[in-house]
PDB file of C-alpha atoms in Angstrom:
ATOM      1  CA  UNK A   9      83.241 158.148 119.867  1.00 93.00           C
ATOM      2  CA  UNK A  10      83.154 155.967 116.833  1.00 93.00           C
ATOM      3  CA  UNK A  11      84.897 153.303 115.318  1.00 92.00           C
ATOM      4  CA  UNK A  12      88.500 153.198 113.972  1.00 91.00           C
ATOM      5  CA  UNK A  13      87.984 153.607 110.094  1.00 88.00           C
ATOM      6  CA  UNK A  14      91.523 153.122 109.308  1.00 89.00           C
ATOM      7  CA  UNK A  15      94.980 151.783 110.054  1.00 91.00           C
ATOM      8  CA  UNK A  16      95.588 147.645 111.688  1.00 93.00           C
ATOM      9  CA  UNK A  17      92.818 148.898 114.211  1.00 93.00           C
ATOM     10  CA  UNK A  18      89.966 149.439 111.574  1.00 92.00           C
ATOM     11  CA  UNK A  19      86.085 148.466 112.807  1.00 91.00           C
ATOM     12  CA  UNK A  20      87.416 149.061 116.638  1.00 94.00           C
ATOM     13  CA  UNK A  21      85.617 151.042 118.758  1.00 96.00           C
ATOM     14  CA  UNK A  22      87.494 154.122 118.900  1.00 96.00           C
ATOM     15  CA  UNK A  23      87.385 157.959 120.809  1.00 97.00           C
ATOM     16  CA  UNK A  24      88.691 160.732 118.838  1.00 96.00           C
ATOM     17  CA  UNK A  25      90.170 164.042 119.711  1.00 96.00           C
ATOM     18  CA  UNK A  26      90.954 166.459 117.180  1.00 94.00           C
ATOM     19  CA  UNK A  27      93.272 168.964 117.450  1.00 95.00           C
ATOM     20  CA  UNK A  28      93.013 172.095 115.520  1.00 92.00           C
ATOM     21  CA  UNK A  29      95.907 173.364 112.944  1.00 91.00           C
ATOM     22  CA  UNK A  30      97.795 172.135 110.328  1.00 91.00           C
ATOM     23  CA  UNK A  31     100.851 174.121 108.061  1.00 89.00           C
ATOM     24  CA  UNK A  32      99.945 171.292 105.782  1.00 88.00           C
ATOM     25  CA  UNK A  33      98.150 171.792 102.863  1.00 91.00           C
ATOM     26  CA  UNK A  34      97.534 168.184 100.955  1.00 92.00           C
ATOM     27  CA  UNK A  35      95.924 168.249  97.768  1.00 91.00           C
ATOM     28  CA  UNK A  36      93.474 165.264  99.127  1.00 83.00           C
ATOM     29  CA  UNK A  37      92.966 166.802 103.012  1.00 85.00           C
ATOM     30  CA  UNK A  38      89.266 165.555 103.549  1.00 77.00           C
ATOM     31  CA  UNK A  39      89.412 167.585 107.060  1.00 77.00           C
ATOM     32  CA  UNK A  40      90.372 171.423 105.886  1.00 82.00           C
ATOM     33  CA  UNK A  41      87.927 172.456 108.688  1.00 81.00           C
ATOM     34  CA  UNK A  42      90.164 171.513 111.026  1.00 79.00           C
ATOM     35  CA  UNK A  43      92.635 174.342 109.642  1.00 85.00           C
ATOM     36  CA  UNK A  44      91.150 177.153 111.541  1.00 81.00           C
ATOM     37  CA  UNK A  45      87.799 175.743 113.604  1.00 84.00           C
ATOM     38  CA  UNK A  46      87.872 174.374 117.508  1.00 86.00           C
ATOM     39  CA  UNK A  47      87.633 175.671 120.612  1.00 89.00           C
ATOM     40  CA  UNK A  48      90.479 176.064 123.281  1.00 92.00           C
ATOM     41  CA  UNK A  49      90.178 173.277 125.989  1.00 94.00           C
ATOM     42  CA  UNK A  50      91.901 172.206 129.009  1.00 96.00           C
ATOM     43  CA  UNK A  51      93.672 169.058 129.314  1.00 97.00           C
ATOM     44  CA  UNK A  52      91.426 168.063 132.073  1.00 97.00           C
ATOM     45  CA  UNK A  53      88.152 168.982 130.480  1.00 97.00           C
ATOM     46  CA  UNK A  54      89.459 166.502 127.400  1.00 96.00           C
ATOM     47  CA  UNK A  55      90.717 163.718 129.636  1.00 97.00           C
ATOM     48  CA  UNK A  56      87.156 163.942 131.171  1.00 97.00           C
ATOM     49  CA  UNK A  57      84.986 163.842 128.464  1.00 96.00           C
ATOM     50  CA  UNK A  58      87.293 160.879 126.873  1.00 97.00           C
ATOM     51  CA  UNK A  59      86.636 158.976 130.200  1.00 96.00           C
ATOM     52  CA  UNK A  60      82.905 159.785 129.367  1.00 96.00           C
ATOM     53  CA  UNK A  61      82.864 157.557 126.650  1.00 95.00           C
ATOM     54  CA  UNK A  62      84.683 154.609 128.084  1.00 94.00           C
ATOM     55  CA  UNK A  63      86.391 153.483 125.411  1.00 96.00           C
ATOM     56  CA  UNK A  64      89.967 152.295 125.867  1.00 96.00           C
ATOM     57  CA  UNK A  65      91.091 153.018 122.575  1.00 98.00           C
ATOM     58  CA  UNK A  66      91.814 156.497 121.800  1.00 98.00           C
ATOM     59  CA  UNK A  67      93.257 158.321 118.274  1.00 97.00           C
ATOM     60  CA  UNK A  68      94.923 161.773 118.443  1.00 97.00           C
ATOM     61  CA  UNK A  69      94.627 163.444 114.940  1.00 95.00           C
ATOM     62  CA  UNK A  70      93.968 166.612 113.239  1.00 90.00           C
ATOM     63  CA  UNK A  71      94.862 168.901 111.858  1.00 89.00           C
ATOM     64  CA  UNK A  72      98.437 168.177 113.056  1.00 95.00           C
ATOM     65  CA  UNK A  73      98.685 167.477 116.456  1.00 95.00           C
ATOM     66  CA  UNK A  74     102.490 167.702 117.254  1.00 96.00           C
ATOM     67  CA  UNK A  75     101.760 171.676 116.389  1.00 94.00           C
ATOM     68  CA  UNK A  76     100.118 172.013 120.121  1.00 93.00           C
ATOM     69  CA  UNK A  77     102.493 172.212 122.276  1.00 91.00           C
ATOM     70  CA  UNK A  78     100.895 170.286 124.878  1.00 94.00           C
ATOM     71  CA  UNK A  79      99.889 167.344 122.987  1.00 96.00           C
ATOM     72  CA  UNK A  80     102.948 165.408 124.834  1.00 96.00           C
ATOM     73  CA  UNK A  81     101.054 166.343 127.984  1.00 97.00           C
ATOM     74  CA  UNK A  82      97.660 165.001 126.489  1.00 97.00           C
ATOM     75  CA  UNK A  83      99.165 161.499 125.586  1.00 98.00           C
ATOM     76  CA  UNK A  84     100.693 161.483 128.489  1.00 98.00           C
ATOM     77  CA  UNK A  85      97.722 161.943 130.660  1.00 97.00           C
ATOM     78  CA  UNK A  86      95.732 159.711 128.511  1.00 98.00           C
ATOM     79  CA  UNK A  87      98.623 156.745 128.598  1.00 98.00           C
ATOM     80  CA  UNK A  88      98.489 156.612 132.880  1.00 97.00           C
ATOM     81  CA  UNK A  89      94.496 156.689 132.868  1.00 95.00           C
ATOM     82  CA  UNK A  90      94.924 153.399 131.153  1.00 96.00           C
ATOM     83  CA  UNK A  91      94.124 153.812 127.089  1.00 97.00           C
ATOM     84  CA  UNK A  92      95.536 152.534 124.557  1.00 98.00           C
ATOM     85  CA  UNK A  93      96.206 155.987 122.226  1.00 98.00           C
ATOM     86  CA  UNK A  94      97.339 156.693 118.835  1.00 98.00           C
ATOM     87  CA  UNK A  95      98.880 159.483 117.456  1.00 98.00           C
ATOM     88  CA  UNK A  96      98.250 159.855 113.365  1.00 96.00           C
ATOM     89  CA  UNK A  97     101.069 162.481 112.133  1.00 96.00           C
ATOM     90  CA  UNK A  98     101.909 164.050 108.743  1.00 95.00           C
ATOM     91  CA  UNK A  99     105.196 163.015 109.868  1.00 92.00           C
ATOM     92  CA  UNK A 100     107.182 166.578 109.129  1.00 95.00           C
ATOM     93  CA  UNK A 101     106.641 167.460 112.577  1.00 95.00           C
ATOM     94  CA  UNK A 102     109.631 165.791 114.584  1.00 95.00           C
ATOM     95  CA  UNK A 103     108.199 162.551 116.813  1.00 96.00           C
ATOM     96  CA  UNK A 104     110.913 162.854 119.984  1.00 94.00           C
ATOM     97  CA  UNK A 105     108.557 164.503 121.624  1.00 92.00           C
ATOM     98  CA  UNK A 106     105.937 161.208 121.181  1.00 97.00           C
ATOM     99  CA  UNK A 107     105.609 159.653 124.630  1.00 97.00           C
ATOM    100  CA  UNK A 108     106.943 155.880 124.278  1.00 94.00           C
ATOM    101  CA  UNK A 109     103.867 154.025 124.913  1.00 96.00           C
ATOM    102  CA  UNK A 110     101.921 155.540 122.094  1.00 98.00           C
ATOM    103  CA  UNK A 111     101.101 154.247 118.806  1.00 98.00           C
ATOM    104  CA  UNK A 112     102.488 156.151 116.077  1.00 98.00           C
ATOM    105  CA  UNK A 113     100.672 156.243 113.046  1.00 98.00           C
ATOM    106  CA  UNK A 114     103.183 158.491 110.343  1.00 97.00           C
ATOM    107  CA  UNK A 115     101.672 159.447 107.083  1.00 97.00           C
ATOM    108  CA  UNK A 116     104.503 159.471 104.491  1.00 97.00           C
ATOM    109  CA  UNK A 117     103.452 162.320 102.140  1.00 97.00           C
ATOM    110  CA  UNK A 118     103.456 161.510  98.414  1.00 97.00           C
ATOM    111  CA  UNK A 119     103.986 163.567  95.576  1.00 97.00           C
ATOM    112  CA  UNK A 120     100.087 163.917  94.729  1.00 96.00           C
ATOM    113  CA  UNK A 121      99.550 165.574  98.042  1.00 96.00           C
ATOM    114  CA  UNK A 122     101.835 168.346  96.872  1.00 96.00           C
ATOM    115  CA  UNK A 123     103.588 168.030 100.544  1.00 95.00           C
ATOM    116  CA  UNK A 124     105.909 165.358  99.717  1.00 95.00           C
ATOM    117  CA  UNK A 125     109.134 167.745 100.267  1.00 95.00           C
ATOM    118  CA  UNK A 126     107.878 168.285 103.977  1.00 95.00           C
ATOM    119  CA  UNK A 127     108.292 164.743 105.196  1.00 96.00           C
ATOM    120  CA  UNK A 128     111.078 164.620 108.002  1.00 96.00           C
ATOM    121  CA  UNK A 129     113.089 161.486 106.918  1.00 97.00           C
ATOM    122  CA  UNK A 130     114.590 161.535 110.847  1.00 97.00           C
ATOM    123  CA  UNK A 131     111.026 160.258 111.701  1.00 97.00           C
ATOM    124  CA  UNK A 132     111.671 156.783 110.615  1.00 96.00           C
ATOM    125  CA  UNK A 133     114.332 155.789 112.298  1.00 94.00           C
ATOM    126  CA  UNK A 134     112.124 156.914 115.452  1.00 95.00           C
ATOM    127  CA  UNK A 135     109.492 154.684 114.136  1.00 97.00           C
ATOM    128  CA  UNK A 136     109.415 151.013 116.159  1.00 97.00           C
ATOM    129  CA  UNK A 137     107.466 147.842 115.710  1.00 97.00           C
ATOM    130  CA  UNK A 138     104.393 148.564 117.509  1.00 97.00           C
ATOM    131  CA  UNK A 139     104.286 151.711 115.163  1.00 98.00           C
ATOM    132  CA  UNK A 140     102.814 152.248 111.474  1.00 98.00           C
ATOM    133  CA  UNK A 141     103.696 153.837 108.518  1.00 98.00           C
ATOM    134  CA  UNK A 142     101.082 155.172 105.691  1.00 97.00           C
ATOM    135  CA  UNK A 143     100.918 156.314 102.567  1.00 98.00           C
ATOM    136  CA  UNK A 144      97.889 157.882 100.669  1.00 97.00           C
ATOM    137  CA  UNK A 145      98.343 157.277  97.443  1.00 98.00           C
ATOM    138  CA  UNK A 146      96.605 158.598  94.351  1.00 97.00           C
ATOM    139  CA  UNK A 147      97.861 157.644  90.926  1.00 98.00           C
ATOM    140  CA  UNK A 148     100.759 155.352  89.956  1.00 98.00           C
ATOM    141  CA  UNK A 149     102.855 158.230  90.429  1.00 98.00           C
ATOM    142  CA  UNK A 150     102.108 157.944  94.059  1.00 98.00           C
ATOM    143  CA  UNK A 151     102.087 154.545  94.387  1.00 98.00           C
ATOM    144  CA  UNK A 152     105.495 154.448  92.612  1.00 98.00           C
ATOM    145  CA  UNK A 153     107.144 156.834  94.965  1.00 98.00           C
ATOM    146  CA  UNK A 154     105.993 154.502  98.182  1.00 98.00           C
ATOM    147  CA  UNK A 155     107.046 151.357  96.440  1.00 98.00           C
ATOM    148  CA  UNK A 156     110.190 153.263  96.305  1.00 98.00           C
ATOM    149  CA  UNK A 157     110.229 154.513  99.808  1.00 98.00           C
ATOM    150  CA  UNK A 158     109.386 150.815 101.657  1.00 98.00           C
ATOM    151  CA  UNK A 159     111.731 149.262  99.606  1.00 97.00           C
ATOM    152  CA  UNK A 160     114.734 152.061 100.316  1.00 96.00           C
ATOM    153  CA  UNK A 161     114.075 152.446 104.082  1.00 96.00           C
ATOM    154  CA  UNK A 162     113.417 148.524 104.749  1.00 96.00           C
ATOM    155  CA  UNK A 163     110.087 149.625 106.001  1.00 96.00           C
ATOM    156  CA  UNK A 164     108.522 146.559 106.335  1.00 96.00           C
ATOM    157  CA  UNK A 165     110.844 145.432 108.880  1.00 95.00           C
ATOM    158  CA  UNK A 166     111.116 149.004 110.881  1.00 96.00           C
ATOM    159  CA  UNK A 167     107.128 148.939 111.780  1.00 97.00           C
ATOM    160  CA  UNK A 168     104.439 146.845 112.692  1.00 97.00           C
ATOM    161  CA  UNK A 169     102.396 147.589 109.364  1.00 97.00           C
ATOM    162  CA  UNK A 170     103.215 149.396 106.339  1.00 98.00           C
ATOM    163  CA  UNK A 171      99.509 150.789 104.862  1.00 98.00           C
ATOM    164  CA  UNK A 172      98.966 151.941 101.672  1.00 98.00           C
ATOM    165  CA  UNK A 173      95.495 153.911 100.856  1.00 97.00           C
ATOM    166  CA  UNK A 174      93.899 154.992  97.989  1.00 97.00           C
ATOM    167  CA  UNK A 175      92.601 158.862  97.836  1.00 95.00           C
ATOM    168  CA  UNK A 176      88.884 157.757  98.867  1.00 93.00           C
ATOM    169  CA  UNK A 177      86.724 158.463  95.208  1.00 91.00           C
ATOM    170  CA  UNK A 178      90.274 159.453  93.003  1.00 94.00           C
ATOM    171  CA  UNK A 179      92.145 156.052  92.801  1.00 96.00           C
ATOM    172  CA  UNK A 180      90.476 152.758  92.435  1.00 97.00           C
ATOM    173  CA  UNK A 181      91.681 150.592  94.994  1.00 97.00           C
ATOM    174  CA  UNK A 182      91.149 147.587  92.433  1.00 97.00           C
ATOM    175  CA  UNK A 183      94.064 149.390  90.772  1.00 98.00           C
ATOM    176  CA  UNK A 184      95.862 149.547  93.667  1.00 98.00           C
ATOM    177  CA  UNK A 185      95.667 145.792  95.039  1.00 98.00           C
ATOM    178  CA  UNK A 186      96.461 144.863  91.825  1.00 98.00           C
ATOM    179  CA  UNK A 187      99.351 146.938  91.676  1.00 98.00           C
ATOM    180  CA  UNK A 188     100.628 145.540  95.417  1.00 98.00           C
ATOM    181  CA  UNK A 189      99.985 142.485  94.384  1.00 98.00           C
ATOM    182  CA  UNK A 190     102.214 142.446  90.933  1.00 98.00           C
ATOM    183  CA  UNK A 191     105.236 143.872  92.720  1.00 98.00           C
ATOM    184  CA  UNK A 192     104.358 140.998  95.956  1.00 97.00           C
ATOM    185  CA  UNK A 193     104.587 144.395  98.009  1.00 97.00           C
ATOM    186  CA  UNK A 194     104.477 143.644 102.216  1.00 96.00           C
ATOM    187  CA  UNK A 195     102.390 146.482 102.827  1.00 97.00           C
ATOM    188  CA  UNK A 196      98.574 146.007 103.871  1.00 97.00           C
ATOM    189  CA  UNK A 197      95.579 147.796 101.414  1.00 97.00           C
ATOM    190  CA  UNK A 198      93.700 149.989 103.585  1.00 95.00           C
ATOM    191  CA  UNK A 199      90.265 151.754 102.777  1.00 93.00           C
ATOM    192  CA  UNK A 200      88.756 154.679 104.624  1.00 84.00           C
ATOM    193  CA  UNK A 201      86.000 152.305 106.275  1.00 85.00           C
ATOM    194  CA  UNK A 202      83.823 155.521 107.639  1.00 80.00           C
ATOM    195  CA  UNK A 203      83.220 156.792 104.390  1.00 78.00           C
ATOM    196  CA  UNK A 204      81.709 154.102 102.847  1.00 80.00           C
ATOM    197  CA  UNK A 205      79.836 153.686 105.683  1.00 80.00           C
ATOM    198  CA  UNK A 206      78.647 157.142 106.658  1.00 83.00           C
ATOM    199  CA  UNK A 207      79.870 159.207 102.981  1.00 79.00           C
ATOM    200  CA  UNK A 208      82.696 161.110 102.521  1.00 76.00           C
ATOM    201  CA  UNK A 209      81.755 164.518 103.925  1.00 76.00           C
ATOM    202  CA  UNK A 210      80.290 163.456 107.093  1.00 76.00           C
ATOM    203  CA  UNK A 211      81.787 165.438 110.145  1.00 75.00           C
ATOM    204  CA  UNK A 212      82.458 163.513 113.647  1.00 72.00           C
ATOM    205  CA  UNK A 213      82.704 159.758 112.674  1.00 72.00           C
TER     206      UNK A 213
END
């Protein structure tokens, strides 16, 4: 249990459940530990220590979540005992699987993550207006490529928030607003609020 350090939700109170494995490899991942480390859980044992913390606001991340193959069955669980969850995707995995009533938050890989060739394009028209769409960006390169991207896909219109994000200690985000700001981009600047509160390379915040 912590607080939300990204996304619309950022500051809130938030319980997070990380699920092991990614076929990722992004140049910026901040969380490679979650490539190989965990410990196999039941659904119910999760569910139970969630409801431990009683927080209604939960965050499914990784790794990659949609690799488990019972991550549907998580959500779903979570959903009917009353939360309000969010899923945060690399968004190459395929979302039909993503129960309706959750919160999908797709990160739209850019060519500085070196993943940018993975991103299933399908995803977006799956995305919906409760929904988000991210982009860590770290260079002008980067940002070019998602000025491109909101602006070819109508993205501000598809989802509730379009977030851009600066690679935490690469790319200034002064650059960046000022950037957003020249083009009179409708996208929201986002910082990784838990590392400048807590550092970079602390685990379990």
């Amino acid at each position: 249990r912590s607080i939300q350090g990204e996304a619309t939700r950022a500051g809130s109170p938030c319980t997070f459940v990380r699920l092991a494995g990614c076929n990722l490899r992004c140049a910026w991942c901040d969380t490679p530990y979650a490539f190989h480390e965990g410990a196999t859980r039941s659904i119910d044992d999760v569910v139970e220590e969630v409801e431990r913390y009683g927080c209604g606001l939960v965050e499914i991340t990784g790794g990659e979540p949609l690799l488990q193959p019972d991550a549907r069955l998580l959500m779903e669980r979570l959903l009917a005992s009353g939360h309000t969850v969010l899923l945060e995707t690399g968004g190459h995995v395929n979302l039909e699987s993503v129960p309706p009533g959750v919160v999908t938050i797709m990160d739209i890989k850019c060519p500085g993550s070196g993943e940018a060739h993975r991103v299933d394009w399908t995803n977006l028209e799956r995305l919906t207006r409760k929904d988000e769409a991210k982009f860590v960006i770290r260079d002008r390169q980067d940002y070019e490529y998602a000025r491109g991207v909101v602006e070819r896909h109508a993205l501000a219109g598809r989802v509730g928030a379009v977030l851009f994000s600066p690679v935490h200690g690469v790319l200034d985000p002064r650059d960046l607003v000022a950037w957003v700001l020249a083009d009179h981009l409708p996208v929201r600047v986002q910082v990784q609020v838990h590392k400048y509160i807590w550092g970079a390379d602390k685990r379990g915040v």
